[in-house]
Short mmCIF file of C-alpha atoms in Angstrom, two decimals:
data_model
loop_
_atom_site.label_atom_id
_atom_site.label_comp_id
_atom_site.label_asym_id
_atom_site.label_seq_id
_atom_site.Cartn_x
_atom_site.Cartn_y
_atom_site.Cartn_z
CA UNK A 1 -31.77 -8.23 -24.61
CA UNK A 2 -28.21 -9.32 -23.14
CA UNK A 3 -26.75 -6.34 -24.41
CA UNK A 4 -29.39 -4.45 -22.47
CA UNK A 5 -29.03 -6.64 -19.00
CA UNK A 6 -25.27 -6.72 -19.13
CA UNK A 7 -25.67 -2.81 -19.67
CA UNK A 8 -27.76 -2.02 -17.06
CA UNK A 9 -25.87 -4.23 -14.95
CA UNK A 10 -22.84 -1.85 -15.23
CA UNK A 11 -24.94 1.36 -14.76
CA UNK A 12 -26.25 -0.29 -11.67
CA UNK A 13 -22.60 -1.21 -10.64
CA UNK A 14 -21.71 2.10 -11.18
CA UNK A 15 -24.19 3.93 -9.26
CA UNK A 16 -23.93 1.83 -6.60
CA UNK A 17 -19.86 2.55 -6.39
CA UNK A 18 -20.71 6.23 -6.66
CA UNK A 19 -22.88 6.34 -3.88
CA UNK A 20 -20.80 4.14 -1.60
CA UNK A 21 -17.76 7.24 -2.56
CA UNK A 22 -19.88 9.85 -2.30
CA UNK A 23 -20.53 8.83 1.53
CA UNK A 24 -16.94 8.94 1.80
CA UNK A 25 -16.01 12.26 0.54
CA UNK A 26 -14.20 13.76 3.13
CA UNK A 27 -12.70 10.37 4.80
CA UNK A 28 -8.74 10.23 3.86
CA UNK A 29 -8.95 6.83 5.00
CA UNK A 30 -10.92 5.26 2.11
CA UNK A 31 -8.28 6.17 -0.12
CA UNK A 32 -5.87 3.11 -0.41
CA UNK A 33 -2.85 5.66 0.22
CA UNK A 34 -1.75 5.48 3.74
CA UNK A 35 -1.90 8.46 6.21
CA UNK A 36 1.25 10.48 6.67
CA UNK A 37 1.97 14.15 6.47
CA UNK A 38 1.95 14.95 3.09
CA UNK A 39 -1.29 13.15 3.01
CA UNK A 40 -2.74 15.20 5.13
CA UNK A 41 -1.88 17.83 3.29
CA UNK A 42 -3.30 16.60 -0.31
CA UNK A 43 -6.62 16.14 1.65
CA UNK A 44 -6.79 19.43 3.32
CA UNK A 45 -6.29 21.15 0.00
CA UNK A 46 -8.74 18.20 -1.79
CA UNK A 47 -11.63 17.51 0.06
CA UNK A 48 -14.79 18.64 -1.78
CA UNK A 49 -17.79 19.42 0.53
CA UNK A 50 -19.83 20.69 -2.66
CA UNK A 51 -22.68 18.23 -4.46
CA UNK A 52 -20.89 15.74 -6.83
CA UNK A 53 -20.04 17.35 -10.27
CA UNK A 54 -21.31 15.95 -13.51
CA UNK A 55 -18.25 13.58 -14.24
CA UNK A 56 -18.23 11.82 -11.17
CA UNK A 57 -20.58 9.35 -12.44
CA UNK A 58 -17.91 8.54 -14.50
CA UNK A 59 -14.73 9.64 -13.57
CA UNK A 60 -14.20 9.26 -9.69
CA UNK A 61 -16.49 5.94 -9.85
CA UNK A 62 -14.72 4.47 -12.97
CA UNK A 63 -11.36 4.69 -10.34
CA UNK A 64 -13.00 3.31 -7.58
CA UNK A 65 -14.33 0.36 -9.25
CA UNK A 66 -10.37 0.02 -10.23
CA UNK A 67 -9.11 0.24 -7.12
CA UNK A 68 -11.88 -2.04 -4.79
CA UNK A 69 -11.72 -5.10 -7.83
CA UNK A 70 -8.96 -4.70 -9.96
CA UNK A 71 -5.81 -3.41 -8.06
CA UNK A 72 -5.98 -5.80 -4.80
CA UNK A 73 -5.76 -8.31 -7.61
CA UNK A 74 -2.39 -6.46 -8.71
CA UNK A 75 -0.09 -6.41 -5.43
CA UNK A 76 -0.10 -2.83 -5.15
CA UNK A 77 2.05 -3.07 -8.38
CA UNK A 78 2.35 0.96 -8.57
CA UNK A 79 5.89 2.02 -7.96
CA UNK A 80 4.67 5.92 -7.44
CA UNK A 81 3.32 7.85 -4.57
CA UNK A 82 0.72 8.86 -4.68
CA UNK A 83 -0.72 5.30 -6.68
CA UNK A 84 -1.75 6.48 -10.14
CA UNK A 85 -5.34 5.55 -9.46
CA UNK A 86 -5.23 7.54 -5.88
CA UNK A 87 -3.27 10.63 -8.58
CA UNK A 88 -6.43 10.23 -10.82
CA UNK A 89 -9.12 10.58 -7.95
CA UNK A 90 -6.92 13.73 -6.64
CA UNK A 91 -7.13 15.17 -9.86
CA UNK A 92 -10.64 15.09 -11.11
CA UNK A 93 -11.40 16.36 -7.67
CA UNK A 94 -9.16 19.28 -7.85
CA UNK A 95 -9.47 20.31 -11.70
CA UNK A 96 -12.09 20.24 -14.26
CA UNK A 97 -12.66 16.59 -16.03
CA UNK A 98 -10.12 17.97 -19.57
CA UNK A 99 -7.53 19.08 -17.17
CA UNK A 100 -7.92 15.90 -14.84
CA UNK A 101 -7.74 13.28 -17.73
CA UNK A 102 -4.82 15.39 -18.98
CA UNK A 103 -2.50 15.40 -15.80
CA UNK A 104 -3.82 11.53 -15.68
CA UNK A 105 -2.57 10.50 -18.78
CA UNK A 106 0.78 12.43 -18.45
CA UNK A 107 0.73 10.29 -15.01
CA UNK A 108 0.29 7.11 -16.64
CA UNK A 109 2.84 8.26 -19.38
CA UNK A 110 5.39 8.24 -16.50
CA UNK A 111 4.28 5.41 -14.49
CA UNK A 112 7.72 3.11 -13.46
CA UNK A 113 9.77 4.96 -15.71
CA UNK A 114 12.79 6.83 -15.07
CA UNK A 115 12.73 7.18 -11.45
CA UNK A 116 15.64 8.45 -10.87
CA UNK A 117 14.05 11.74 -11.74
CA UNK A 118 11.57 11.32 -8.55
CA UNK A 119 12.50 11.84 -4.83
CA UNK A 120 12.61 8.20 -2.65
CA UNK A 121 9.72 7.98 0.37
CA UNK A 122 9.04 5.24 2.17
CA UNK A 123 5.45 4.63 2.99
CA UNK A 124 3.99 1.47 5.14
CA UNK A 125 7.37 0.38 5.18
CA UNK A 126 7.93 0.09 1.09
CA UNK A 127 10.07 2.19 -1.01
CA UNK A 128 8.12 4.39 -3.02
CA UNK A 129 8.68 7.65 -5.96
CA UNK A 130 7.30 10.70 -4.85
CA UNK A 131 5.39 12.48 -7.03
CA UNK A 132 2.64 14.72 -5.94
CA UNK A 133 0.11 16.92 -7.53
CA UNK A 134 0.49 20.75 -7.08
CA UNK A 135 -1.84 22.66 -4.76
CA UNK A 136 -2.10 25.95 -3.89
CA UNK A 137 -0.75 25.77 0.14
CA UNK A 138 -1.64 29.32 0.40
CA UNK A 139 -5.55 28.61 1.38
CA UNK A 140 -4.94 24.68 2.20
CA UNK A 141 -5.46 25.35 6.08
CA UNK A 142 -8.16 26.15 8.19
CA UNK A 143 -6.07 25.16 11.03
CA UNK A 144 -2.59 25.23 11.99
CA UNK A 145 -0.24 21.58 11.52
CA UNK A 146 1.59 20.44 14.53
CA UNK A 147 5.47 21.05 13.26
CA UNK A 148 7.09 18.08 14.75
CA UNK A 149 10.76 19.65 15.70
CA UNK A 150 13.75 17.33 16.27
CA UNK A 151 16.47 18.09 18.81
CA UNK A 152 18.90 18.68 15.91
CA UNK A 153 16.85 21.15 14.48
CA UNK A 154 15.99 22.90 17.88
CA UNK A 155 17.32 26.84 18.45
CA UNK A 156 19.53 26.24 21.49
CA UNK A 157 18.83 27.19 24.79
CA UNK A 158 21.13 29.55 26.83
CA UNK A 159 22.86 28.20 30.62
CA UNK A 160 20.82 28.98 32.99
CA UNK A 161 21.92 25.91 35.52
CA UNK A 162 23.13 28.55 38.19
CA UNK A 163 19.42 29.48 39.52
CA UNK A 164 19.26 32.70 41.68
CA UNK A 165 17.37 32.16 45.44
CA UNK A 166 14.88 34.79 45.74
CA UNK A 167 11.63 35.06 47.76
CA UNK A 168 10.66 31.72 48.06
CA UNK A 169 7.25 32.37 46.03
CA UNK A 170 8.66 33.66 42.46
CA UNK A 171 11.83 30.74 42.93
CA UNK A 172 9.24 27.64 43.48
CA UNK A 173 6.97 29.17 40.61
CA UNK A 174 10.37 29.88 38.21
CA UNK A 175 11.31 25.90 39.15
CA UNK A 176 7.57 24.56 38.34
CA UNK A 177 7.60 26.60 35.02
CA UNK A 178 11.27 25.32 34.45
CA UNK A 179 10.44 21.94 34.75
CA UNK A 180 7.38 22.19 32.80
CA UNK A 181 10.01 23.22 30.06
CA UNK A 182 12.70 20.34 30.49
CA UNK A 183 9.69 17.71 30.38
CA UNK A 184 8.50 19.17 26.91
CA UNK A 185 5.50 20.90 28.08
CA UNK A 186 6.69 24.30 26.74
CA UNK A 187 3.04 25.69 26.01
CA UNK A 188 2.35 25.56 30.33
CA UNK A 189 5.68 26.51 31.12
CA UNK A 190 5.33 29.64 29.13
CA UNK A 191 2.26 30.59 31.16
CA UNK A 192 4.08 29.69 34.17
CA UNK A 193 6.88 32.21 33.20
CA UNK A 194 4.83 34.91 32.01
CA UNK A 195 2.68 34.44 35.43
CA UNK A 196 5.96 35.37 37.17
CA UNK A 197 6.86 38.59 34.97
CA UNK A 198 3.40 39.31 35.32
CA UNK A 199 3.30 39.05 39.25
CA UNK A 200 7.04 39.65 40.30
CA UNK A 201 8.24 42.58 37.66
CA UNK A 202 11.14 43.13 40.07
CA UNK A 203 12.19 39.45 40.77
CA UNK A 204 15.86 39.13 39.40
CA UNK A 205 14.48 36.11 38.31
CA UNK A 206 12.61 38.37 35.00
CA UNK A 207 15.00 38.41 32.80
CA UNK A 208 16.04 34.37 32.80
CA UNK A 209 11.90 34.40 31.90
CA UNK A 210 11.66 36.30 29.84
CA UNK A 211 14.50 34.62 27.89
CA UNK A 212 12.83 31.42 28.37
CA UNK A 213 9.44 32.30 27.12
CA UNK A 214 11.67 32.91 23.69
CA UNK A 215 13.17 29.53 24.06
CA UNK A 216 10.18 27.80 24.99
CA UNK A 217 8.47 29.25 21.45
CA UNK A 218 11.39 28.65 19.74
CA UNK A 219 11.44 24.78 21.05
CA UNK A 220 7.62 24.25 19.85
CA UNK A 221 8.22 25.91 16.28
CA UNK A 222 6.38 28.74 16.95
CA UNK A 223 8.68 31.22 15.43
CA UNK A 224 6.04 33.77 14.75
CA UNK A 225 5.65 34.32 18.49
CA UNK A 226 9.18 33.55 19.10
CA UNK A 227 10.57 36.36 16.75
CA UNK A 228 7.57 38.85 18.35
CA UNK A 229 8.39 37.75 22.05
CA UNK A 230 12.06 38.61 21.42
CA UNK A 231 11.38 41.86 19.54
CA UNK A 232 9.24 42.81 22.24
CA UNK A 233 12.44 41.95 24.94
CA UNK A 234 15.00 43.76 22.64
CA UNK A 235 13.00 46.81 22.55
CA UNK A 236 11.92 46.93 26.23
CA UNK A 237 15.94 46.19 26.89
CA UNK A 238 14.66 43.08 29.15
CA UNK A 239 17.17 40.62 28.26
CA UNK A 240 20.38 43.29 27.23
CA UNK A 241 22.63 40.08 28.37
CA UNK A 242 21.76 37.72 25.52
CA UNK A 243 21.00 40.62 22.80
CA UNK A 244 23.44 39.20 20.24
CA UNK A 245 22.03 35.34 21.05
CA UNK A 246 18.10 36.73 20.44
CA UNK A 247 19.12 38.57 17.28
CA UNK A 248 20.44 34.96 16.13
CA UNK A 249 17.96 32.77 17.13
CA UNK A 250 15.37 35.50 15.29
CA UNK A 251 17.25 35.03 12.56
CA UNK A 252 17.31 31.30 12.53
CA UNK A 253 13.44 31.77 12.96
CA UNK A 254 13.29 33.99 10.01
CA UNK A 255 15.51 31.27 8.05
CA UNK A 256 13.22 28.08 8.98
CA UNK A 257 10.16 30.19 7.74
CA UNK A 258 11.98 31.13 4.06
CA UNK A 259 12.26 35.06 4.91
CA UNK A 260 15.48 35.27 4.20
CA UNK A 261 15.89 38.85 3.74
CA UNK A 262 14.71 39.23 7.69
CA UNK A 263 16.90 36.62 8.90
CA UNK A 264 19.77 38.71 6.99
CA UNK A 265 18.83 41.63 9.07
CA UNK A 266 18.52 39.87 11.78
CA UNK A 267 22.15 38.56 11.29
CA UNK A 268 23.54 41.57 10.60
CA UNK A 269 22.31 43.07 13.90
CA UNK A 270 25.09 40.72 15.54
CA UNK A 271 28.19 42.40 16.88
CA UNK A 272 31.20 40.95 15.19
CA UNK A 273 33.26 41.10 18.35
CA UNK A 274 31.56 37.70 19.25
CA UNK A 275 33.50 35.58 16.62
CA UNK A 276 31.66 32.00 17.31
CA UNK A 277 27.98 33.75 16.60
CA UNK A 278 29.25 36.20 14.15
CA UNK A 279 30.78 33.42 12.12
CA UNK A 280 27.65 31.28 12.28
CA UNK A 281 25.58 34.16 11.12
CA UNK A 282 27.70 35.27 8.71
CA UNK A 283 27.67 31.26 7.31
CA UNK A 284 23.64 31.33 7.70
CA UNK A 285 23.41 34.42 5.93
CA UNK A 286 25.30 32.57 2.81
CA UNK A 287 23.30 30.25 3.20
CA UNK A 288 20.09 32.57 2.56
CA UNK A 289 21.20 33.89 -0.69
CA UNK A 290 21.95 30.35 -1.82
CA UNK A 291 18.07 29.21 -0.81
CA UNK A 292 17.23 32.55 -3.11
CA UNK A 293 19.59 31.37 -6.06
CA UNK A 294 21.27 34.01 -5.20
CA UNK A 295 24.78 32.71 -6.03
CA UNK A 296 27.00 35.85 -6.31
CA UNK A 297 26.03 36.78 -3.06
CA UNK A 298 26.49 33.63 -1.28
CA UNK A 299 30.14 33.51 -2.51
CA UNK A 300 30.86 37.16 -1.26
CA UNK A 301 29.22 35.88 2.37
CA UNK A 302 31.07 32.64 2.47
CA UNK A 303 34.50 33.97 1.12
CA UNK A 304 34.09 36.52 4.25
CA UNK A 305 34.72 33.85 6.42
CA UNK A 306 38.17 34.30 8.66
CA UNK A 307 40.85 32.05 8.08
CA UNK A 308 40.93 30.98 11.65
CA UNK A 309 37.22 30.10 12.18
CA UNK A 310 36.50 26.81 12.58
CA UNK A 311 33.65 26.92 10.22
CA UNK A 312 36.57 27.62 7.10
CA UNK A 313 36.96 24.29 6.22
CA UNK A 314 33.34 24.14 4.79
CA UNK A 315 33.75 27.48 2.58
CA UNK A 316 35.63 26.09 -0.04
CA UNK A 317 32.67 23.45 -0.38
CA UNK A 318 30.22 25.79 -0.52
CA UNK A 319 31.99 28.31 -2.58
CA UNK A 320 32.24 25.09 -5.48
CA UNK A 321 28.39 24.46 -4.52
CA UNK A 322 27.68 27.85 -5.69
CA UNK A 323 29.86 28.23 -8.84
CA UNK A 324 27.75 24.56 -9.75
CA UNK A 325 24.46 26.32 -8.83
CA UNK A 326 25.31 28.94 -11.18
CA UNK A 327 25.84 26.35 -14.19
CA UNK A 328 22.54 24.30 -13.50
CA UNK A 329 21.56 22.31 -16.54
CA UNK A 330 18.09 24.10 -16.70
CA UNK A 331 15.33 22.66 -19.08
CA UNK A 332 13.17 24.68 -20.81
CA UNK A 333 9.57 24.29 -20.10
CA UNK A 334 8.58 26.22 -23.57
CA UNK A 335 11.50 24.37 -26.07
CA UNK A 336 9.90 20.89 -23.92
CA UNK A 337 6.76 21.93 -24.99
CA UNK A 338 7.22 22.44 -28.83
CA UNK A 339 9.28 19.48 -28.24
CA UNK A 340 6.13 17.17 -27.38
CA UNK A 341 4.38 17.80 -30.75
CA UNK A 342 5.92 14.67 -31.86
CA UNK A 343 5.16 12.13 -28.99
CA UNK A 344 7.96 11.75 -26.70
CA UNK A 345 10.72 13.88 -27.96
CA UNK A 346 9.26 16.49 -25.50
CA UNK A 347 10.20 13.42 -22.47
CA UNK A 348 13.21 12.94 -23.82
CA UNK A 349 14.49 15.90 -24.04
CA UNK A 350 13.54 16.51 -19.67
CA UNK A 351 15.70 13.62 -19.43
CA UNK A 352 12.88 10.86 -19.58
CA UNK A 353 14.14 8.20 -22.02
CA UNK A 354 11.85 5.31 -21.01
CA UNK A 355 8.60 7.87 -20.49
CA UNK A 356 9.16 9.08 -23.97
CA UNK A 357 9.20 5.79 -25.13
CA UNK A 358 6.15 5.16 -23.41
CA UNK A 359 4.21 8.07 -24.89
CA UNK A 360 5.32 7.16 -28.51
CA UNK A 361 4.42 3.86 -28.48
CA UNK A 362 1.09 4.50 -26.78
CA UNK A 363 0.00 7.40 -28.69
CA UNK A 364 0.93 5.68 -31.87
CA UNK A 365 -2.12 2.74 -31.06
CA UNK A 366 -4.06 5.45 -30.30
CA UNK A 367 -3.89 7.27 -33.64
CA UNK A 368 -3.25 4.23 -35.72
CA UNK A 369 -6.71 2.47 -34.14
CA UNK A 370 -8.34 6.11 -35.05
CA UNK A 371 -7.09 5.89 -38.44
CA UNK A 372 -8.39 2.49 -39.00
CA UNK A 373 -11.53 3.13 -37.35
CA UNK A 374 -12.72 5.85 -39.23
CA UNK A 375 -10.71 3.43 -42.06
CA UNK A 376 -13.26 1.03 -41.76
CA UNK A 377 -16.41 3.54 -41.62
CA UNK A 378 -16.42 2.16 -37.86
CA UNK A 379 -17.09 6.47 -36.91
CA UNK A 380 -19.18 5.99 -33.73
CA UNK A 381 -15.71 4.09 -32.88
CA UNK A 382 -13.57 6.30 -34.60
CA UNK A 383 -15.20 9.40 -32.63
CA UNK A 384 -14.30 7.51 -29.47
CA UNK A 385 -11.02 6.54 -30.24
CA UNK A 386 -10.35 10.18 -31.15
CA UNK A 387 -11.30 12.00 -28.21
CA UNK A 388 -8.64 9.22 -26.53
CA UNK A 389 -6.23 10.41 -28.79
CA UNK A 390 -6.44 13.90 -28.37
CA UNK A 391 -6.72 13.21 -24.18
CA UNK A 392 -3.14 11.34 -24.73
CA UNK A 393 -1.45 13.47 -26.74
CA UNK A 394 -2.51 16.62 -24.53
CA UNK A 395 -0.87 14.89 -21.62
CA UNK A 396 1.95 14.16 -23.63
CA UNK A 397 2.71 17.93 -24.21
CA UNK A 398 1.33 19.21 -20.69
CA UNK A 399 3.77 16.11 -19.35
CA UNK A 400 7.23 17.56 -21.09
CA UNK A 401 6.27 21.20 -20.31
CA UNK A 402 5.95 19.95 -16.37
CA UNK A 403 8.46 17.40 -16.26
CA UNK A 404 11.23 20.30 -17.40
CA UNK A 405 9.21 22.51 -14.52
CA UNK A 406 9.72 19.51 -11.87
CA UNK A 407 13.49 18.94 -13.42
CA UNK A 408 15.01 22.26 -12.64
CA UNK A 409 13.14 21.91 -8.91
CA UNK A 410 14.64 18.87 -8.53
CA UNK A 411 17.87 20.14 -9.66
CA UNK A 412 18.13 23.16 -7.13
CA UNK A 413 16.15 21.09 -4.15
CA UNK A 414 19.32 18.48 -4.70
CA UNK A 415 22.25 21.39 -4.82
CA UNK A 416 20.83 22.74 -1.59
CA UNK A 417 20.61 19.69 -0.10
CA UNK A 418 24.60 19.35 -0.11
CA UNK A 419 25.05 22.68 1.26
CA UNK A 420 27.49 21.76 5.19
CA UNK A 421 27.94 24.64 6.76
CA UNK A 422 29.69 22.97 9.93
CA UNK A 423 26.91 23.21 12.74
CA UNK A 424 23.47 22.09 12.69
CA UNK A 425 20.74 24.36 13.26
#
């Protein structure tokens, strides 16, 4: 009879925890990992408005017992972001439950080991390990993400600080849409401008707004409508002045969106009489093949630089960056993988001493309490512990094959990273 109360008590508990989730599908905030943008990413790519699958009985409501009882109990003890339990959640709610206890066990293989192998972020003012689950971006967004832009990062604006006194109408509207863009609001001020062109086609003061409407998208991050807006001028011949500058800051556009073969052609439409700008393209376009892995090509582009550009100090840098790029110490995800058949040889090999000790040990209790179970005729037990094992040692092997994946990404991410050029852009 106490077997059957204490029983029911749990199903109860259970079903009451499911319910309370299942009204907060949808809400990033119930999830103990704080708000920031990558966040918002994982839970525009995560949230499940379907009915609640089969497993979640078990599988989403097992976690969030965990994390309302047991972790507030533990300090937030979890060295990783996302929190394993918050990694678990994601995962049965993005995969099926096979997959989901696999990538969950090859999480909690890793757990505060060998972090020197994970990128440092700090969240709610504590130092955590990054490591995120993979989406697919592609379909993640039903709505566009604000792209918050530095000033070091802005494409720079041209001198415009001589204004031209026209009519008096088109000046005080070029000034009101001019200060609209010093104050930030770039979105108004391009209406403003393209009010004028629109209304005063003749004003000499066209072509400075034209140029600004560029700017102004270039400013926000829109470099879709940036790169279209100065097409459009180049082609119409509205802004002939500043060709060379449009062509660059397309290109830069180009760069910041990962085209790199249109910001080369964008580059390349630079007249090399200009030295500063043809320099910095020529350095930009280096750059490009470099972001492609391209590291033949980035030493021709970088060796091309002139002697007496100031930019020459920083070839020889990047000329060693790319003879290192090509002699990266890949892993292989397939060797990692056949590897992993014995428990942890698969971690060590990606460079994940302490994780591979991790999966032996705990794999070894697994099979030796399945041995002993079905030892000691115990096969209800047995059949349990088995299905354990097998969940374990699948995330053992999936684990190696993706921690040699995440290895060489980490390994190009951090060879770019070093890349100085000489100018910021």
């Amino acid at each position: 009879m106490m077997r059957k109360q204490l029983l029911l008590s749990i199903l109860c508990t259970v079903l009451i925890q499911n319910n309370v989730f299942a009204t907060e599908r949808g809400n990033a905030s119930s999830i103990e990992e704080p708000r920031h943008f990558m966040n918002d990413i994982y839970w525009r790519c995560s949230i499940d408005t379907s009915a609640l699958s089969f497993h979640d009985l078990f599988t989403n409501s097992a976690i969030r017992i965990y994390q309302k009882y047991v972790s507030p109990y533990k300090g937030g003890s979890c060295l990783m972001h996302p929190h394993c339990s918050a990694y678990g959640r994601l995962a049965f709610r993005n995969h099926n439950p096979i997959k989901a206890f696999i990538m969950t066990s090859d999480r909690l293989h890793r757990c505060g080991h060998d972090l020197d192998n994970y990128e440092v972020v700090e969240v709610n003012d504590f130092l955590r390990f990054y490591d995120p689950l993979k989406f697919d971006f592609k379909n993640c967004f039903s709505d566009s993400l604000d792209h918050p832009e530095t000033q070091d990062n802005q494409v720079a604006t041209y001198g415009k600080d001589d204004r031209i006194q026209t009519a008096p109408v088109d000046s005080a509207l070029y000034n009101f849409a001019f200060s609209l863009q010093s104050y930030g609001y770039f979105d108004d001020a391009i209406t403003e401008y393209r009010r004028l062109i629109s209304y005063y086609p003749n004003s000499p003061l066209s072509e400075d707004a034209h140029l600004n409407v560029f700017d102004c998208h270039n400013l926000q991050g829109d470099y879709v409508w940036a790169i279209q807006w100065g097409r459009y001028t180049l082609e119409n011949e509205l802004c002939t002045s500043y060709k060379n500058q449009i062509e660059f800051s397309m290109g830069l556009g180009y760069l910041k969106m990962g085209n790199n073969n249109m910001a080369r052609r964008s580059f390349g439409n630079i007249l090399s009489k200009e030295r500063g700008l043809s320099d910095k393209a020529q350095m930009l376009t280096g750059l490009s093949f470099a972001y492609q892995l391209d590291w033949d090509n980035a030493i021709v582009q970088f060796s091309g630089i002139d002697s007496r550009s100031i930019y020459f100090k920083n070839v020889e840098d990047c000329i060693f960056l790319c003879q290192q790029g090509k002699n990266l110490p890949y892993k292989s995800p397939t060797f990692a993988g056949m590897l992993a058949a014995i428990p942890g040889l698969g971690y060590l090999y990606d460079g994940y001493p302490k994780t591979a000790l991790s999966s032996f040990i705990v794999n070894g209790l697994f099979f030796w309490g399945t041995y002993q179970a079905f030892d000691n005729r115990d096969y209800g037990l047995g059949a349990l512990m088995g299905i354990f094992s097998f969940g374990w040692y699948s995330g053992n092997i999936y684990g190696s094959v993706i921690s040699a994946s995440r290895r060489n990404v980490k390994l190009e991410r951090d060879i770019l990273s070093r890349f100085a050029i000489g100018f910021v852009f």
